[in-house]
Short mmCIF file of N, CA and C in Angstrom, two decimals:
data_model
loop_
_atom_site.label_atom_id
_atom_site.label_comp_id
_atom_site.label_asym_id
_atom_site.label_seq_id
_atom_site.Cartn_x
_atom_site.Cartn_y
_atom_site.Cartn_z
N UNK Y 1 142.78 70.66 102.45
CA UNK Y 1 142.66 69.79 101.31
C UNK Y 1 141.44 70.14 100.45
N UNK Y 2 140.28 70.19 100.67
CA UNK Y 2 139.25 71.10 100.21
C UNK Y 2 139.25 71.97 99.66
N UNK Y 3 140.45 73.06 99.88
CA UNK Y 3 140.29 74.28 99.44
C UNK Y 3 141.67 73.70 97.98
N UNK Y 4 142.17 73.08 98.42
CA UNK Y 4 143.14 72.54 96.99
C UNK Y 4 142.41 71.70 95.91
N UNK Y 5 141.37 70.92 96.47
CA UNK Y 5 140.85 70.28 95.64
C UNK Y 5 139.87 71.26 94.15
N UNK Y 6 139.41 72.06 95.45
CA UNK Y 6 139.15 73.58 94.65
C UNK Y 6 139.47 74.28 93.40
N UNK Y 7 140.48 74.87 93.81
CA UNK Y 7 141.60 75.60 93.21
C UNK Y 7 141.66 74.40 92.00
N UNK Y 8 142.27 73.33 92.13
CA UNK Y 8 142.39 72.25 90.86
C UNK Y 8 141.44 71.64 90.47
N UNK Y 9 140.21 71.79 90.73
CA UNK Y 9 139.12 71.39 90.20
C UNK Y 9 139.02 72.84 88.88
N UNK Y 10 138.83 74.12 89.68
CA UNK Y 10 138.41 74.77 88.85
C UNK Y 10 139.80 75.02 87.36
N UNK Y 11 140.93 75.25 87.74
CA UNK Y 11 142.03 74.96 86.74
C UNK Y 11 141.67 73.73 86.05
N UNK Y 12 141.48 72.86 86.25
CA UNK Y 12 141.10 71.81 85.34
C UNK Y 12 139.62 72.36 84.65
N UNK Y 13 138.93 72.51 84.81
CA UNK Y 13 137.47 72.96 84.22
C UNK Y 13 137.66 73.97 83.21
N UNK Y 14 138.45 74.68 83.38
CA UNK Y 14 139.00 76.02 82.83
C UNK Y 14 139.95 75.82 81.49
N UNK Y 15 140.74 74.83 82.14
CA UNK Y 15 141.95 74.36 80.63
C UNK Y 15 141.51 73.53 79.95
N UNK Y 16 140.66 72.51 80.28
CA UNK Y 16 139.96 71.36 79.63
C UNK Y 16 138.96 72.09 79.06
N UNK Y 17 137.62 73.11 79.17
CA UNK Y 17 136.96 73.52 78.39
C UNK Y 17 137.60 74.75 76.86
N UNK Y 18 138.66 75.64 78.17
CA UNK Y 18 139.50 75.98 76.83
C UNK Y 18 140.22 75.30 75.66
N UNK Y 19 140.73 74.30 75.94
CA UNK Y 19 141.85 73.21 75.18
C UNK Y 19 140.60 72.75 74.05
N UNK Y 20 139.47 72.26 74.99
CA UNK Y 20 138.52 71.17 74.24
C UNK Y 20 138.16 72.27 73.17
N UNK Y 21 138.02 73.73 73.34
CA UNK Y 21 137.03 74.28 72.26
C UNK Y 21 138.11 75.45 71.25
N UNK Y 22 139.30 75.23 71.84
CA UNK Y 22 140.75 75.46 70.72
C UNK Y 22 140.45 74.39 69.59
N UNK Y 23 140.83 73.32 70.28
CA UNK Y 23 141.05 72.35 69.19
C UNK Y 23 139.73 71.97 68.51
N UNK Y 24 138.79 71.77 69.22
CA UNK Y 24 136.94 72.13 68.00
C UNK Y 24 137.52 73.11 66.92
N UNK Y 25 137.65 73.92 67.20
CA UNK Y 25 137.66 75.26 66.08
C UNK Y 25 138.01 75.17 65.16
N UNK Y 26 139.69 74.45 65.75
CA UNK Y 26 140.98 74.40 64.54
C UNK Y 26 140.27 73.12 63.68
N UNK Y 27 139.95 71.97 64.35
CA UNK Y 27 139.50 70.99 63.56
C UNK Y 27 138.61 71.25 62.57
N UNK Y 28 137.62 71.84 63.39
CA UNK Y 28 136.00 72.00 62.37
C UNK Y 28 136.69 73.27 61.47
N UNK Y 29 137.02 74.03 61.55
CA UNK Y 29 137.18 75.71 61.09
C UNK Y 29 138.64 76.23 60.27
N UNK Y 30 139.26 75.43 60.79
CA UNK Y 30 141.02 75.53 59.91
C UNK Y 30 140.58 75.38 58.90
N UNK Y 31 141.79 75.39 58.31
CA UNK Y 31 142.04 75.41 56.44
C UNK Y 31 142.40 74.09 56.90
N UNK Y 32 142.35 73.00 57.37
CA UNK Y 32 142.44 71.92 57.91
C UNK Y 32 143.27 71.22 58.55
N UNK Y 33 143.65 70.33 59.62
CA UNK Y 33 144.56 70.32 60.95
C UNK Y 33 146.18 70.30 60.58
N UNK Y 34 146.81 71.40 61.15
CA UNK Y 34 148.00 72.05 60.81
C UNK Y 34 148.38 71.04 62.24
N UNK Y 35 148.95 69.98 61.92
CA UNK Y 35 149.74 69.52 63.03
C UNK Y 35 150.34 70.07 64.25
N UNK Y 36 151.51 70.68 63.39
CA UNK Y 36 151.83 71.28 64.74
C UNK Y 36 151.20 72.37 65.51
N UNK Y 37 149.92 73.07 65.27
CA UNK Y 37 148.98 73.79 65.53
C UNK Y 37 148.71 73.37 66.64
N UNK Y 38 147.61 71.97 66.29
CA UNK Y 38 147.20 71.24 67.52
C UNK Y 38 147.72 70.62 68.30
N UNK Y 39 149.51 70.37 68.00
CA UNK Y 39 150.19 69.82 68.90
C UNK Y 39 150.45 70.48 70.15
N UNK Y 40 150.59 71.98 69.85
CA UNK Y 40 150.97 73.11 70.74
C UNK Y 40 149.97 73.39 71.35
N UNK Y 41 148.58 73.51 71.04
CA UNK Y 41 147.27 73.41 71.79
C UNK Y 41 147.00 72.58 72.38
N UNK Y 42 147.20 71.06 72.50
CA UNK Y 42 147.06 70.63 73.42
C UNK Y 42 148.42 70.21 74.11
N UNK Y 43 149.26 70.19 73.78
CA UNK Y 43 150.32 70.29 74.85
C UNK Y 43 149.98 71.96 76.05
N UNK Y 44 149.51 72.94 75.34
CA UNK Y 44 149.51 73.96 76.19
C UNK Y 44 148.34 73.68 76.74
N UNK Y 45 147.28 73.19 76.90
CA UNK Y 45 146.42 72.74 77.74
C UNK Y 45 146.40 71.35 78.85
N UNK Y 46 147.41 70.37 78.00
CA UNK Y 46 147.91 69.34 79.36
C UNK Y 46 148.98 70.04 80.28
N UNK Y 47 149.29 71.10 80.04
CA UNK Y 47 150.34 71.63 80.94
C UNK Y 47 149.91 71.60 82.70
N UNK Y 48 148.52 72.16 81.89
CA UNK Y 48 147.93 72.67 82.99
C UNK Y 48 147.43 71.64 83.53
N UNK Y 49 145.85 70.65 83.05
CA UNK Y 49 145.19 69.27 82.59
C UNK Y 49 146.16 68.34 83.80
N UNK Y 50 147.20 68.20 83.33
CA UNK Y 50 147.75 67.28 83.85
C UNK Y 50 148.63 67.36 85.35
N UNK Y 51 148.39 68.41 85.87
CA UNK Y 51 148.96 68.70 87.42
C UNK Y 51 147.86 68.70 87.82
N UNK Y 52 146.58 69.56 87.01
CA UNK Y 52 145.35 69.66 87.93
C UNK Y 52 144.81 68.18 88.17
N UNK Y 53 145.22 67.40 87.73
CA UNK Y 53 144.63 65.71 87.85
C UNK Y 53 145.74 64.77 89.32
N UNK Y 54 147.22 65.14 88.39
CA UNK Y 54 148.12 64.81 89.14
C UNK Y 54 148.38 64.96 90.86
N UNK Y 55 148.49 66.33 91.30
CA UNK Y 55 148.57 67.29 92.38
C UNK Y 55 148.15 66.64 93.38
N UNK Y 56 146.44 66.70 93.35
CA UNK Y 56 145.60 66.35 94.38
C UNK Y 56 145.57 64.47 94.37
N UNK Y 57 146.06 64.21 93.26
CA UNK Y 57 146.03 62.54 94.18
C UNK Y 57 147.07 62.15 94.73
N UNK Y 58 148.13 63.09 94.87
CA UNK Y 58 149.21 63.00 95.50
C UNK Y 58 148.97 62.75 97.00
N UNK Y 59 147.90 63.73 96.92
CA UNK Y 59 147.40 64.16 98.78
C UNK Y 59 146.00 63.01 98.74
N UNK Y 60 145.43 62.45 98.03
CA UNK Y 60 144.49 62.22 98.35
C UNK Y 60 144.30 61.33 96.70
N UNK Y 61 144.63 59.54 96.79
CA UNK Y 61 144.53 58.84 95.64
C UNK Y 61 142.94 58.88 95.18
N UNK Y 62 141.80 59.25 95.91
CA UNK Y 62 140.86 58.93 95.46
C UNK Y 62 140.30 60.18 93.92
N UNK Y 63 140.89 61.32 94.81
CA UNK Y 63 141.11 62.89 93.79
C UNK Y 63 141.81 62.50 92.47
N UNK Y 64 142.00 61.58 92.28
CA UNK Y 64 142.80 61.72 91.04
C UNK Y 64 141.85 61.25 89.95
N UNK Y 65 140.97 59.97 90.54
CA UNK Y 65 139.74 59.43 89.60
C UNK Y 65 138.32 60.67 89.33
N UNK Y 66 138.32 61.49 90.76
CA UNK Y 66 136.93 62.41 90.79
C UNK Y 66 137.55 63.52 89.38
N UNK Y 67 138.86 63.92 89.70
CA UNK Y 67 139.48 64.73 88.62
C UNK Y 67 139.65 64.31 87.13
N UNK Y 68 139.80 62.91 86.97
CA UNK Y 68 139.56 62.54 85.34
C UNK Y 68 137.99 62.89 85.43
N UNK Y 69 137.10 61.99 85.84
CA UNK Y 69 135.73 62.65 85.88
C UNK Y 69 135.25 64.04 85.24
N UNK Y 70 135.90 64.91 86.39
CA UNK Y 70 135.40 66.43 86.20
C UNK Y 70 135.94 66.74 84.90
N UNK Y 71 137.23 66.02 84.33
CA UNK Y 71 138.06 66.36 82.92
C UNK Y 71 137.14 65.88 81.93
N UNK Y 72 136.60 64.84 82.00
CA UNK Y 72 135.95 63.84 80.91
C UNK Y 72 134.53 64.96 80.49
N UNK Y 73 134.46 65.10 81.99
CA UNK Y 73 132.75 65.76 81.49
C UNK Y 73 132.18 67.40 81.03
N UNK Y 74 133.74 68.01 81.55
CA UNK Y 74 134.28 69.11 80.98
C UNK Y 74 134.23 69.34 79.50
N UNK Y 75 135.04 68.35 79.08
CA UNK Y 75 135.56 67.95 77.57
C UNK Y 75 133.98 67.93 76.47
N UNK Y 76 133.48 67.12 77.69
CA UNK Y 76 131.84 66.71 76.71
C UNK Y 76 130.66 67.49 76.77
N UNK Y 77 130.44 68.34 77.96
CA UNK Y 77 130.11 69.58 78.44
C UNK Y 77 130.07 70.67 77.36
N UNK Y 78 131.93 70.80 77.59
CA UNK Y 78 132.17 71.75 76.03
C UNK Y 78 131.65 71.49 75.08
N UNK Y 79 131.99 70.40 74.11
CA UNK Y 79 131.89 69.53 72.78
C UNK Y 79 129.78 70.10 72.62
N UNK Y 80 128.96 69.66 73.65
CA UNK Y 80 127.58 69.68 73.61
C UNK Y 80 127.28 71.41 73.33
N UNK Y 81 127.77 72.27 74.26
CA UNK Y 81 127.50 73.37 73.92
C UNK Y 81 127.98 73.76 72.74
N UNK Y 82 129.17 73.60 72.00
CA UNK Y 82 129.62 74.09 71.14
C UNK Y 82 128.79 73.40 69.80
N UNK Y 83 127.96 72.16 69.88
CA UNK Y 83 127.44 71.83 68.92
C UNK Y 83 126.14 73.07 69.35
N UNK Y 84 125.38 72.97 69.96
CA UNK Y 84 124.34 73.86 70.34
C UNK Y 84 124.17 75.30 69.77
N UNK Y 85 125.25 75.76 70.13
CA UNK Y 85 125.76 77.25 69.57
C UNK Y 85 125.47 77.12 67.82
N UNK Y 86 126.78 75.63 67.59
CA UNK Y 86 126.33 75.59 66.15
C UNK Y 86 125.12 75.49 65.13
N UNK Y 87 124.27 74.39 66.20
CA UNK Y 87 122.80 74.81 65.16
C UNK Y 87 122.05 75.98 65.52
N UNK Y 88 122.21 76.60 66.30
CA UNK Y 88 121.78 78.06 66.91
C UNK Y 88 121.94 78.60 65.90
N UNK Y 89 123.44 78.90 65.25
CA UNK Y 89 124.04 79.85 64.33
C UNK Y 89 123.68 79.82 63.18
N UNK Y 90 123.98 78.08 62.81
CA UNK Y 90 123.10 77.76 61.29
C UNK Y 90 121.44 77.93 61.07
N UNK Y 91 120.86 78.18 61.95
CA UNK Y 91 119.21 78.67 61.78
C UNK Y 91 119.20 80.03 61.90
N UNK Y 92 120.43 80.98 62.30
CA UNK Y 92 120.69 82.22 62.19
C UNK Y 92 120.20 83.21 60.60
N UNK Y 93 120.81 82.62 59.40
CA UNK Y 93 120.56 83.21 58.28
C UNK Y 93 119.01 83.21 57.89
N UNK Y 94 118.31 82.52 58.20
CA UNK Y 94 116.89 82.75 57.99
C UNK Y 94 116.40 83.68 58.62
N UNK Y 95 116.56 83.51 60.03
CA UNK Y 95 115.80 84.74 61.25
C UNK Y 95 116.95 86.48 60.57
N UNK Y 96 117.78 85.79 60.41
CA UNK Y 96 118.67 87.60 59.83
C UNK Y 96 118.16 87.72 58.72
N UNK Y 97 118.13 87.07 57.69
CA UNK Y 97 117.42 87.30 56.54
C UNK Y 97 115.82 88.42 56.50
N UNK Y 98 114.85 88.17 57.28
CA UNK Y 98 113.71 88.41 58.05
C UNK Y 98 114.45 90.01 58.68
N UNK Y 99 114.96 89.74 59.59
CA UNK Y 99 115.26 90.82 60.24
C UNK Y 99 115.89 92.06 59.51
N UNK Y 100 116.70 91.62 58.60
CA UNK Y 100 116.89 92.78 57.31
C UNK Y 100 116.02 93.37 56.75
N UNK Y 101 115.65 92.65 56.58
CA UNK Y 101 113.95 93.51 55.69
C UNK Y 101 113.62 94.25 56.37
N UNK Y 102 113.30 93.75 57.68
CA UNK Y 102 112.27 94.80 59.15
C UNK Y 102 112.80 95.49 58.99
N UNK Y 103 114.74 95.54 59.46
CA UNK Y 103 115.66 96.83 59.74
C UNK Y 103 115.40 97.62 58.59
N UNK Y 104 115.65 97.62 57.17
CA UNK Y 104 115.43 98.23 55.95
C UNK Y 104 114.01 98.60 56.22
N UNK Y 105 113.21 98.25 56.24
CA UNK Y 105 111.98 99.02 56.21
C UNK Y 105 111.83 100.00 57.86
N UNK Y 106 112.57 100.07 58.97
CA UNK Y 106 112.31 100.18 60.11
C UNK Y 106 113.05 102.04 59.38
N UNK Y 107 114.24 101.81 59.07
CA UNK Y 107 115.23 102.75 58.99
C UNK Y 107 114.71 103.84 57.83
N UNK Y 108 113.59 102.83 56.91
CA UNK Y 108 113.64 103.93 55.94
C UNK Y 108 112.12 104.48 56.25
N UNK Y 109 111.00 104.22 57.11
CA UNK Y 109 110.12 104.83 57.59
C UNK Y 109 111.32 106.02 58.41
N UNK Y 110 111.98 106.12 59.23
CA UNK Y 110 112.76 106.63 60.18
C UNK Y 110 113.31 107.75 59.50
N UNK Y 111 113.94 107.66 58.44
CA UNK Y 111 114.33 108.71 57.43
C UNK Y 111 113.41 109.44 57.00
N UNK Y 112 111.68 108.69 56.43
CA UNK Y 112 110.78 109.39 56.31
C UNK Y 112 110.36 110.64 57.42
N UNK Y 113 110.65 109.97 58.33
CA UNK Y 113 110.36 110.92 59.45
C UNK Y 113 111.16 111.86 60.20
N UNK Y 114 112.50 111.69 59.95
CA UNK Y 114 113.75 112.35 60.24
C UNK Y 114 113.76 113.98 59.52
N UNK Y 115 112.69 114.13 58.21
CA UNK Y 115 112.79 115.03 57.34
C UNK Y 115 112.38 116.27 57.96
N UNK Y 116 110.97 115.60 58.41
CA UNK Y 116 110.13 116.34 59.98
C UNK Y 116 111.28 117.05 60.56
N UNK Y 117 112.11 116.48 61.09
CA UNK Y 117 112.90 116.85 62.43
C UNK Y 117 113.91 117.81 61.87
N UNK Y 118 114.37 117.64 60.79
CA UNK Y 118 115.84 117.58 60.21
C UNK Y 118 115.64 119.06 59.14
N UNK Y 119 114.56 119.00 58.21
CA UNK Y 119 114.33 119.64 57.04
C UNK Y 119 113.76 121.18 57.98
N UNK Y 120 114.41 122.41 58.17
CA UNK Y 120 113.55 123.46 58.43
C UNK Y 120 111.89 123.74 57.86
N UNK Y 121 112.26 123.79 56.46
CA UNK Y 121 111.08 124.08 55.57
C UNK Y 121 109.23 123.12 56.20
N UNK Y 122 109.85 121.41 55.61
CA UNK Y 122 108.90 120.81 56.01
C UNK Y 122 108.33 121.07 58.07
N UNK Y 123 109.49 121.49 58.70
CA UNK Y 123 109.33 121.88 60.28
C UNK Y 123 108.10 122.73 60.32
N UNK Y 124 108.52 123.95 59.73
CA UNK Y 124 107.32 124.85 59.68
C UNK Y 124 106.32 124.48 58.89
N UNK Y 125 106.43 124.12 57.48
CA UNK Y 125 104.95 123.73 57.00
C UNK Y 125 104.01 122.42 57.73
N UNK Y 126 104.92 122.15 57.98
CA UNK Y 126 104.23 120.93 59.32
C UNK Y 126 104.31 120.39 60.44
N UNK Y 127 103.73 121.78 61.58
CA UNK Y 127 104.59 121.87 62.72
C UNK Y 127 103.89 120.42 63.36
N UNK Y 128 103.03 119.85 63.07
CA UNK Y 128 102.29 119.04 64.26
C UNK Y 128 103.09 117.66 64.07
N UNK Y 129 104.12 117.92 63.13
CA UNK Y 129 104.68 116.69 62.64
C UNK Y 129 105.87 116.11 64.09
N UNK Y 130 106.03 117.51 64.79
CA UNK Y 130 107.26 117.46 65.90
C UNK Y 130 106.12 118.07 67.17
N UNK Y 131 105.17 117.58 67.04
CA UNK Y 131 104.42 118.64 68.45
C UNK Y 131 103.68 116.95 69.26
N UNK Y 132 104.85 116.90 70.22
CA UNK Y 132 103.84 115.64 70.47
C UNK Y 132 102.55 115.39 71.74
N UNK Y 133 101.91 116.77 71.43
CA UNK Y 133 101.24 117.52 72.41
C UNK Y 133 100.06 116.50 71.47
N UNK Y 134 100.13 116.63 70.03
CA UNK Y 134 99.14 115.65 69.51
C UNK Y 134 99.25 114.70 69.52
N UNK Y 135 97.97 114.10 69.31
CA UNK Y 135 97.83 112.73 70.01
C UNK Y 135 98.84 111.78 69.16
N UNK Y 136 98.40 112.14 67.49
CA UNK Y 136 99.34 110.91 66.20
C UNK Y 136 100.32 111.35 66.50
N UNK Y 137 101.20 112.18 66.59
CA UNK Y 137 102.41 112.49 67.29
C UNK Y 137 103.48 111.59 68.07
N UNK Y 138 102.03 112.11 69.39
CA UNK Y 138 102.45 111.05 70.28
C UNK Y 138 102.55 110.07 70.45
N UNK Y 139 101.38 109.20 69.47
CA UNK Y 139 101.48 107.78 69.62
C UNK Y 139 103.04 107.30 68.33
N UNK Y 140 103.02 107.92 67.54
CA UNK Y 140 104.50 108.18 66.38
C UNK Y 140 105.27 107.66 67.18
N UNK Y 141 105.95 108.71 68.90
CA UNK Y 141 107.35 108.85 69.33
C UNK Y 141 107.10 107.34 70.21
N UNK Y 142 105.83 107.16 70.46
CA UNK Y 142 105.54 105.91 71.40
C UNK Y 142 105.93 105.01 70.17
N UNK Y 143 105.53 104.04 68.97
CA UNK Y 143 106.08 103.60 67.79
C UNK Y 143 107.49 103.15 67.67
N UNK Y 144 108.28 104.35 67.83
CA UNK Y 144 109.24 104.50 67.46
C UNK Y 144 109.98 104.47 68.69
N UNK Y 145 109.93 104.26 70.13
CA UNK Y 145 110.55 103.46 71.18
C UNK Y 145 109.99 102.18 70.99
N UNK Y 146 108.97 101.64 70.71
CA UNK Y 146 108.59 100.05 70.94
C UNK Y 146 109.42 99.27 69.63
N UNK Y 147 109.62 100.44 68.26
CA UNK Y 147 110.66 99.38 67.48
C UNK Y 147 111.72 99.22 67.78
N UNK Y 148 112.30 100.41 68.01
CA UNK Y 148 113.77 100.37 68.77
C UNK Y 148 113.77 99.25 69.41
N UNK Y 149 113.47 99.17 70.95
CA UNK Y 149 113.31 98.39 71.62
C UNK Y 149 113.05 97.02 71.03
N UNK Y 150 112.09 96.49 70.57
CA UNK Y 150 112.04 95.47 69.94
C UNK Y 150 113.04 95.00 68.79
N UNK Y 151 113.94 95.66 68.13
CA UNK Y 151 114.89 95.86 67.47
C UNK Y 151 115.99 95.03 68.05
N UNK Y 152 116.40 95.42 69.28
CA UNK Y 152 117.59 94.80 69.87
C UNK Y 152 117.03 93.51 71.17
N UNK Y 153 115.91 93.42 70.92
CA UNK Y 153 115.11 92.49 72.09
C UNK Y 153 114.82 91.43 72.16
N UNK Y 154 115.70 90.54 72.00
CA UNK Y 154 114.90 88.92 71.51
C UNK Y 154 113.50 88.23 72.31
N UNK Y 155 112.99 87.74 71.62
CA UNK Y 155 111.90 87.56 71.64
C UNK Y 155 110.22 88.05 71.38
N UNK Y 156 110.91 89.67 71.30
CA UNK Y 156 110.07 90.24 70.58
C UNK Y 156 109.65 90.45 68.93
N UNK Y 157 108.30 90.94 68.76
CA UNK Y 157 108.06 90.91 67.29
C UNK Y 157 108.27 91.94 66.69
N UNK Y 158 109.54 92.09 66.45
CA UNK Y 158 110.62 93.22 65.72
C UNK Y 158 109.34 94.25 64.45
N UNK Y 159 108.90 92.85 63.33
CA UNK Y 159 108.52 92.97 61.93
C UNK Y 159 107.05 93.52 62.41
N UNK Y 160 106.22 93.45 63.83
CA UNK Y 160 104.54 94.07 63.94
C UNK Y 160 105.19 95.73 64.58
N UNK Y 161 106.33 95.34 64.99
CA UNK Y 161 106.60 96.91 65.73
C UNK Y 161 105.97 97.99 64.73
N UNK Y 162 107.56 97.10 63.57
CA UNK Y 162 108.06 98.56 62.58
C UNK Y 162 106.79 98.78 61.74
N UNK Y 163 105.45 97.65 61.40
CA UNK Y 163 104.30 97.54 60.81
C UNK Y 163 103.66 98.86 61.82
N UNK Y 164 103.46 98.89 62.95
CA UNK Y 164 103.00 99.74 63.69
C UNK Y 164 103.74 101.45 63.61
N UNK Y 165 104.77 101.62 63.74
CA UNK Y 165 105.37 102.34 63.52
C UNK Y 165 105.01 103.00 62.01
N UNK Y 166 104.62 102.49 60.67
CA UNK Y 166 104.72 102.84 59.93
C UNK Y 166 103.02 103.42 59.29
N UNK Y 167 102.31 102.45 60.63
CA UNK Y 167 100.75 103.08 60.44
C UNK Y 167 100.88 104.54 61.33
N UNK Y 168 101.61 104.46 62.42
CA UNK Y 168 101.64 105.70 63.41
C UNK Y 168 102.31 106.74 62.14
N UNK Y 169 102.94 106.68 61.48
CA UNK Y 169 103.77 108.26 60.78
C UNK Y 169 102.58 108.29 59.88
N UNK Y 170 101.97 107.51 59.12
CA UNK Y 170 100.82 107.72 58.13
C UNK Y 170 99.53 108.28 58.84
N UNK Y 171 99.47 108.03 60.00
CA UNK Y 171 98.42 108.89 61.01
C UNK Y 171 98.80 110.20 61.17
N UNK Y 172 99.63 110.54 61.81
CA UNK Y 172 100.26 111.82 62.24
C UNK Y 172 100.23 112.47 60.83
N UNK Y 173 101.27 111.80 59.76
CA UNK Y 173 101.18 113.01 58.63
C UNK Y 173 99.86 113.25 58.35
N UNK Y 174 98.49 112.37 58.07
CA UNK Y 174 97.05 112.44 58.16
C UNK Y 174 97.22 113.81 58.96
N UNK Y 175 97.02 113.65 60.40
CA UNK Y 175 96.28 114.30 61.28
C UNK Y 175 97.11 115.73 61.06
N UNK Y 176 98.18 115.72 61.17
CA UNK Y 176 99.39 117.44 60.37
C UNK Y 176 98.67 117.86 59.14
N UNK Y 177 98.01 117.01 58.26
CA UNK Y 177 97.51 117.79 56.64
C UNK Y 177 98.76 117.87 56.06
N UNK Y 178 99.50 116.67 55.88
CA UNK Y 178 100.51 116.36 55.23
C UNK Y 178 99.88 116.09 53.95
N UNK Y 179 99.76 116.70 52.69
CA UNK Y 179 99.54 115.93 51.31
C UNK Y 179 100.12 114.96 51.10
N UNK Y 180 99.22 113.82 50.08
CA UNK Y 180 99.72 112.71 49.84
C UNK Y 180 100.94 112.68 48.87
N UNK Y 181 100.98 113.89 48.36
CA UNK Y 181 101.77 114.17 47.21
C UNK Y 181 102.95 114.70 47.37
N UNK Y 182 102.98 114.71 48.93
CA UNK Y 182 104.29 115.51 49.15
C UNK Y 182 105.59 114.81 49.26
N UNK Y 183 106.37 115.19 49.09
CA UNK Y 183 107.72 114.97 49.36
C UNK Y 183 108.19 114.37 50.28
N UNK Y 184 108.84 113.06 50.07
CA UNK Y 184 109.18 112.11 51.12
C UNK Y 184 110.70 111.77 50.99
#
């Protein structure tokens, strides 16, 4: 009996959080509630909903009240996270807003420096630009793993990386005898 109560505990947890966050969607997110949409969504979720409640109080009347329970709090469980997510998302365009800029400025130091790698000509006129035997060099390729990294890293400070990163290539071209006048 335990191991059934199981089994229909978790089927209920499963169709009730799916069902509950179908019909969120369609409600909040439709072109607005297409009847028979949500009729079929939650009929295809009591399919299930309603044996996983049914079943076990067959064997055991008290399972049938613990199972509305686990349904009720499922339902509200869902409903809480899915608001959560939502103000998560809506404070999203500010922090992306921010983070565009970084990325745009991250990518176009990166191109600055790609020329180094990429351009034969500038290679040879400025070998120390790829020699990371030097120190600005080295601290450059170090730069340019900590933005990366911080790039895809939450909680890190994406916008001091690429600030760092962009003093490290202005060092190195310094320390190479890169003219200021040159070609970027």
């Amino acid at each position: 009996m335990p191991a059934m109560m199981l089994l229909w505990g978790v089927a209920l947890v499963l169709a009730t959080a799916a069902t509950t966050y179908v019909l969120h969607r369609k409600m909040t997110y439709g072109r607005g509630p297409e009847p028979d949409g949500v009729f079929w969504d939650l009929f295809g979720g009591l399919v299930v909903i309603a044996p996983a409640i049914l079943v076990p109080t067959v064997q055991w009347p008290p399972a049938g009240l613990i199972m509305v329970f686990v349904g009720i709090a499922t339902a509200a469980g869902t409903l809480a996270s899915i608001r959560k997510v939502e103000r998560i998302h809506a404070a999203e365009p500010r922090r992306r807003a921010g983070f565009a800029d970084d990325a745009a400025r991250h990518e176009s130091v990166l191109e600055q420096w790609r020329r180094y790698e990429l351009d034969p000509a500038q290679t040879i006129d400025f070998p120390a630009m790829t020699d990371v035997r030097s120190a600005e060099t080295a601290a450059l390729t170090r730069a340019m793993r900590e933005a990366e990294y911080c790039k895809v890293t939450a909680g890190t400070d994406y916008r001091a990386a690429v600030e760092r990163l962009a003093h490290a290539l202005t060092d190195a071209e310094r320390a190479a005898g890169v003219p200021t006048s040159a070609p970027r």
